[in-house]
mmCIF file of C-alpha atoms and ligand atoms in Angstrom:
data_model
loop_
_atom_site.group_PDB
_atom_site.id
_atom_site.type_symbol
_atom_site.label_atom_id
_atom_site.label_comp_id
_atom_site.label_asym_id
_atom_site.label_seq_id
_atom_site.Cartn_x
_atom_site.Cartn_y
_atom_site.Cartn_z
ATOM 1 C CA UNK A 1361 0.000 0.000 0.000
ATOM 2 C CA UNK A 1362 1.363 3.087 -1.254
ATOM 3 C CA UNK A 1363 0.642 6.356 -2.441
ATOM 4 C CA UNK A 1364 2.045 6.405 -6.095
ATOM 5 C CA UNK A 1365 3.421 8.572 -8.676
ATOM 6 C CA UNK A 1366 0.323 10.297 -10.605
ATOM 7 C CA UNK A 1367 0.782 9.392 -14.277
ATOM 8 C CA UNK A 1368 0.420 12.835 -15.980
ATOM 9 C CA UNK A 1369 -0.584 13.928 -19.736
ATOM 10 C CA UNK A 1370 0.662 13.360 -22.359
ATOM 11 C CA UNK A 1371 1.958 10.090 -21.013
ATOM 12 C CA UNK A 1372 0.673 7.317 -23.421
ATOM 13 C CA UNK A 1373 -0.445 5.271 -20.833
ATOM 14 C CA UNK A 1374 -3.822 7.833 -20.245
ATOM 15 C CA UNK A 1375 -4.971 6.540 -23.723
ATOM 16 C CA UNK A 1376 -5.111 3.042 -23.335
ATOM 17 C CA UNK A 1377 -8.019 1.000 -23.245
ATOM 18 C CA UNK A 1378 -7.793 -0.920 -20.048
ATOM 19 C CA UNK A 1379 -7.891 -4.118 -19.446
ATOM 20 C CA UNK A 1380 -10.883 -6.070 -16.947
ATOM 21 C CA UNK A 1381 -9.378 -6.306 -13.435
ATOM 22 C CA UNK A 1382 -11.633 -8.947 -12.241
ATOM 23 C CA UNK A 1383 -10.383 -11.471 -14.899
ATOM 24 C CA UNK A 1384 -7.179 -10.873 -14.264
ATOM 25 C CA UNK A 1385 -7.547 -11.179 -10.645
ATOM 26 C CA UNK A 1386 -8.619 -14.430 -10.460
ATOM 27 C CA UNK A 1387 -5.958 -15.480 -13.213
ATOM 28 C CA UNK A 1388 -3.542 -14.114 -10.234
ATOM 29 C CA UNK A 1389 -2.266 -11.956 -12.818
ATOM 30 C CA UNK A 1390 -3.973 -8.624 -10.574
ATOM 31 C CA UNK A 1391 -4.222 -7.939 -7.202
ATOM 32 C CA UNK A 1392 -7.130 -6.079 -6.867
ATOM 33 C CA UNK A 1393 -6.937 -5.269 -3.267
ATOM 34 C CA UNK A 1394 -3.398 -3.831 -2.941
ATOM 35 C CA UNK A 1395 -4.784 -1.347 -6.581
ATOM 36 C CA UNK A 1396 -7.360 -0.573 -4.324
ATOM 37 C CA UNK A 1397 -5.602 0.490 -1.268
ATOM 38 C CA UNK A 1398 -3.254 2.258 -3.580
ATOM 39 C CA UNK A 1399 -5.787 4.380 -5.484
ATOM 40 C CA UNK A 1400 -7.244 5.572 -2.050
ATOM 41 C CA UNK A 1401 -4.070 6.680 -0.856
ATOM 42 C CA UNK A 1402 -3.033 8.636 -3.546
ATOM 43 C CA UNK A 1403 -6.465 9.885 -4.347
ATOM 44 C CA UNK A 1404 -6.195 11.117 -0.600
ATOM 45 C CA UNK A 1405 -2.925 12.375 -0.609
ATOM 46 C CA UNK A 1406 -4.749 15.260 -2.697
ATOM 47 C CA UNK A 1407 -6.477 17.202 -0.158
ATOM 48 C CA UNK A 1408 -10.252 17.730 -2.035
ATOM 49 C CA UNK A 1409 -9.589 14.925 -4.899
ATOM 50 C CA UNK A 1410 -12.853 13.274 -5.326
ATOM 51 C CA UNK A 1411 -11.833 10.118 -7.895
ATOM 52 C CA UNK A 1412 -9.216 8.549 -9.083
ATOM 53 C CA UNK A 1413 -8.492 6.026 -12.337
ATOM 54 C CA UNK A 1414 -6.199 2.618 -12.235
ATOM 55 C CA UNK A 1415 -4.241 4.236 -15.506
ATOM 56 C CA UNK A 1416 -3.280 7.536 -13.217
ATOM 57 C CA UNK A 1417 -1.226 5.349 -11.207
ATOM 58 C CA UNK A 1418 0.052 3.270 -13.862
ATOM 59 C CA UNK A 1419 -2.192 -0.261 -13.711
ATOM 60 C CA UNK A 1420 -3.966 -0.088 -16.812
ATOM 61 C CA UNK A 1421 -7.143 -1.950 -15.890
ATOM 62 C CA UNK A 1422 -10.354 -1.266 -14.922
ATOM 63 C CA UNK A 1423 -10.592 -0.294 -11.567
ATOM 64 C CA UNK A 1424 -11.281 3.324 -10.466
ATOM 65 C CA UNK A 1425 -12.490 4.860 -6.544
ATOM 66 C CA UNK A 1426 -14.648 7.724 -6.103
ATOM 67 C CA UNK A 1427 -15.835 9.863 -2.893
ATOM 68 C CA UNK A 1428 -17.958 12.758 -3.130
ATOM 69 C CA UNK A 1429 -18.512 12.791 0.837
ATOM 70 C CA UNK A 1430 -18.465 16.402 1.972
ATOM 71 C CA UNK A 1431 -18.631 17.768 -1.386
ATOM 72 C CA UNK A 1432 -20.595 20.841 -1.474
ATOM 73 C CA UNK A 1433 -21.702 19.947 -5.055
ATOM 74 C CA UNK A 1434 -22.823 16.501 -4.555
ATOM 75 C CA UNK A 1435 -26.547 15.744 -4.437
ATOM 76 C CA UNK A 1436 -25.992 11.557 -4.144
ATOM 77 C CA UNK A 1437 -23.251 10.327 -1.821
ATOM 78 C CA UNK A 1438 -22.530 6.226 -1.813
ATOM 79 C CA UNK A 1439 -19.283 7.801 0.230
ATOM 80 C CA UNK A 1440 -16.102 5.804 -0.908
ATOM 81 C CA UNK A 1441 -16.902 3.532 -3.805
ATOM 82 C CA UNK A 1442 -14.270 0.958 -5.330
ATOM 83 C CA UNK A 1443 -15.778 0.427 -9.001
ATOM 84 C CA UNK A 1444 -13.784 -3.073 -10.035
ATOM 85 C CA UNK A 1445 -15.108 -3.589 -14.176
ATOM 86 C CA UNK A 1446 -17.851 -0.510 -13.762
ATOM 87 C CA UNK A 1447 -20.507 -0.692 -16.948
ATOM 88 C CA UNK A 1448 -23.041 1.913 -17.204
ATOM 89 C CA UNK A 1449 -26.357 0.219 -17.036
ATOM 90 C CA UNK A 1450 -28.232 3.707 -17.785
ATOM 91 C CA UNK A 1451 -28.169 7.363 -18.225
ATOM 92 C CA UNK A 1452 -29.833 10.455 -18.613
ATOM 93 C CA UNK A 1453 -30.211 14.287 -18.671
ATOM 94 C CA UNK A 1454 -27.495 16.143 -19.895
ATOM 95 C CA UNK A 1455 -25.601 19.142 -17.995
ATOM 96 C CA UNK A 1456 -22.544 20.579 -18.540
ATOM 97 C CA UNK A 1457 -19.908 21.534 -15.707
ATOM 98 C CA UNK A 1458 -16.147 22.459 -14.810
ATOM 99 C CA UNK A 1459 -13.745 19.622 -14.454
ATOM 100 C CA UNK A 1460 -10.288 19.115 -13.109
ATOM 101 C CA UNK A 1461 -8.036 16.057 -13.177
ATOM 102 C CA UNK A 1462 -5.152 14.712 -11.099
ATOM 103 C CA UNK A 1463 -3.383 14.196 -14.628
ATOM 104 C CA UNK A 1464 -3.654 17.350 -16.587
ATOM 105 C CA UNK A 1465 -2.742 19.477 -13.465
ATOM 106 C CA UNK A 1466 -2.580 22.677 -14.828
ATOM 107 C CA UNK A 1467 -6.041 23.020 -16.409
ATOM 108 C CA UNK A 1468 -9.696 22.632 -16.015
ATOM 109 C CA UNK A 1469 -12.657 22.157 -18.744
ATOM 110 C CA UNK A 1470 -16.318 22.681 -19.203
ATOM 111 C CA UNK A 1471 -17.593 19.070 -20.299
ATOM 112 C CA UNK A 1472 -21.308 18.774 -21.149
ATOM 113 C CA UNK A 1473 -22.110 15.455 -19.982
ATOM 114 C CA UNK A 1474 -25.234 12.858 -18.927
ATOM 115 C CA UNK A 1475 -26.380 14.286 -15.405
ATOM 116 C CA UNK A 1476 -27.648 10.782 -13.743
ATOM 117 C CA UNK A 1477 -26.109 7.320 -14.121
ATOM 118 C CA UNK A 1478 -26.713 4.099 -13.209
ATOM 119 C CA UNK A 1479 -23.541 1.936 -12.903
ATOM 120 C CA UNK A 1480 -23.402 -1.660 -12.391
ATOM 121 C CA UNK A 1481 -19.852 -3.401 -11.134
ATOM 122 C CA UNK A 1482 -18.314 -5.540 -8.952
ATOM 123 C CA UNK A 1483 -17.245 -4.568 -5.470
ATOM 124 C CA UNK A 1484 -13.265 -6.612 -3.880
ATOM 125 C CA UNK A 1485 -15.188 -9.426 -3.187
ATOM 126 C CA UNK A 1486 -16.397 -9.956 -6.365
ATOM 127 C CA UNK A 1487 -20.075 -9.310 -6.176
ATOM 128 C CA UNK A 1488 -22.207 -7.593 -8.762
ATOM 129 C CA UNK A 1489 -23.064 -3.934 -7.319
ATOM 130 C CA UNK A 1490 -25.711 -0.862 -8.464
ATOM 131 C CA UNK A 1491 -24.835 2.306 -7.905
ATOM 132 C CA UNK A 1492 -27.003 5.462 -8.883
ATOM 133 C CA UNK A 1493 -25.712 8.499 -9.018
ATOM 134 C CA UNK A 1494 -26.858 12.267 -9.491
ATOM 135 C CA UNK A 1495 -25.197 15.345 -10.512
ATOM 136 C CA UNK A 1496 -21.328 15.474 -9.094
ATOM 137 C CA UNK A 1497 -21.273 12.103 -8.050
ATOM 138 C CA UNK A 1498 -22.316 11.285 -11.443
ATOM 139 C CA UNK A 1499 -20.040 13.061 -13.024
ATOM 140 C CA UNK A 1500 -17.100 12.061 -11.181
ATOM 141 C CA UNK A 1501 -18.066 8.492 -12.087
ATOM 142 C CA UNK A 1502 -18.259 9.189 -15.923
ATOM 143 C CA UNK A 1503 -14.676 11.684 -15.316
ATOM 144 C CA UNK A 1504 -12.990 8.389 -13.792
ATOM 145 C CA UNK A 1505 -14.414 5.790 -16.134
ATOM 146 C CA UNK A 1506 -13.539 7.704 -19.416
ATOM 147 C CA UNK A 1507 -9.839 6.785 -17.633
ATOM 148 C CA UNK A 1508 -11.022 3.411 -18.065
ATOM 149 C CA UNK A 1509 -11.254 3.795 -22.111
ATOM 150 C CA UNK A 1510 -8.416 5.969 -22.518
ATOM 151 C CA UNK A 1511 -10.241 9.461 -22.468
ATOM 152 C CA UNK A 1512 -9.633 12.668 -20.865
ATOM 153 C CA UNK A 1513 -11.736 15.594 -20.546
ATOM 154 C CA UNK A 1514 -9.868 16.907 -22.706
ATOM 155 C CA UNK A 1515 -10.924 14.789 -25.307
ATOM 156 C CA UNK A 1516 -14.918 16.304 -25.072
ATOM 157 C CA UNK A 1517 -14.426 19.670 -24.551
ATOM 158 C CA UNK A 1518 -16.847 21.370 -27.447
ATOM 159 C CA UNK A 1519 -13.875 23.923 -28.157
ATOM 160 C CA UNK A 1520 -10.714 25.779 -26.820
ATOM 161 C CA UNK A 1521 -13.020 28.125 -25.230
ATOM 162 C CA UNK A 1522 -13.778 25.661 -23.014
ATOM 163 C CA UNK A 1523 -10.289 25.213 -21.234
ATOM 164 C CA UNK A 1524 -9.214 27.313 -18.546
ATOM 165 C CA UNK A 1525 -5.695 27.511 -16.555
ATOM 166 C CA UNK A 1526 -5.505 26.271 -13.475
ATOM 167 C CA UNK A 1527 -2.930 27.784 -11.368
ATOM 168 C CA UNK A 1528 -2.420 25.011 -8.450
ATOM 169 C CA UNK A 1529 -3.810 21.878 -8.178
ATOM 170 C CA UNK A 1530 -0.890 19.452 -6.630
HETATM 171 ZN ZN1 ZN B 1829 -9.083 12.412 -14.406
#
């Protein structure tokens, strides 16, 4: 258990589809637990980070946490949520708002994107888990499973307008 290096942009690694993590756990190719504990601590080690990807810390499966607990945006709150192989069941609304990311540092976006979700995936034991999500929570799902298929927000940004400096993040 360790918090790791963030993997930053451009670094290839960000656009890679990953790979399912519950497959390759049981193949004892993946330890799902210790990727766990690892995303958590790093995700934590940023004071206010609400989500964080396998690929930002360099395991390029599918595995990502989220916790919008004590967010002053969030509207749903499952509190900390390990998504192991997360599929999104169903979706709707559409909203547009201002994101940030651990691996683009120095700048933030306005993404439009679906405003409620409802996300089906396995929890560390293995066992097939709903989650439905609203507004930030949502979108911090969506943020942390584009990791999963090797998109930023960068990538759906509607123009240049759209991307603002950020002067500290880390
Ligand atoms: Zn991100």
């Amino acid at each position: 258990m360790a918090v790791k290096d963030v993997v930053l942009y451009p670094d290839r690694r960000l656009k890679e589809v990953c790979a399912p993590a519950w497959e390759a756990h049981l193949a004892g190719a993946l330890d799902i637990q210790q990727v766990a504990q690892d995303l958590i601590e790093t995700m934590r080690s940023f004071p206010g980070c609400v989500g964080i990807a396998a690929p930002q810390i360099g395991e390029l499966v599918r595995m990502a946490v989220v916790d919008a607990t004590g967010h002053p945006k969030a509207k749903s709150c499952a509190g900390l949520t390990v998504l192991v192989d997360p599929v999104i069941e169903e979706s709707d609304g559409r909203v547009k708002m201002r994101e940030g990311c651990l691996s683009i540092p120095d700048l933030t976006g306005n993404v439009h994107r679906v405003k409620t979700v409802r996300v089906r995936y396995r929890d560390l034991a293995g066992e097939s888990q709903v989650l439905e999500a609203d507004a930030f929570e949502a979108r911090i799902i969506l943020h942390e499973m584009d990791h999963l298929d090797g998109i930023l927000f960068l990538d759906r940004v509607a123009s240049a307008k759209d991307v603002f400096a950020r002067k500290t993040y880390r």
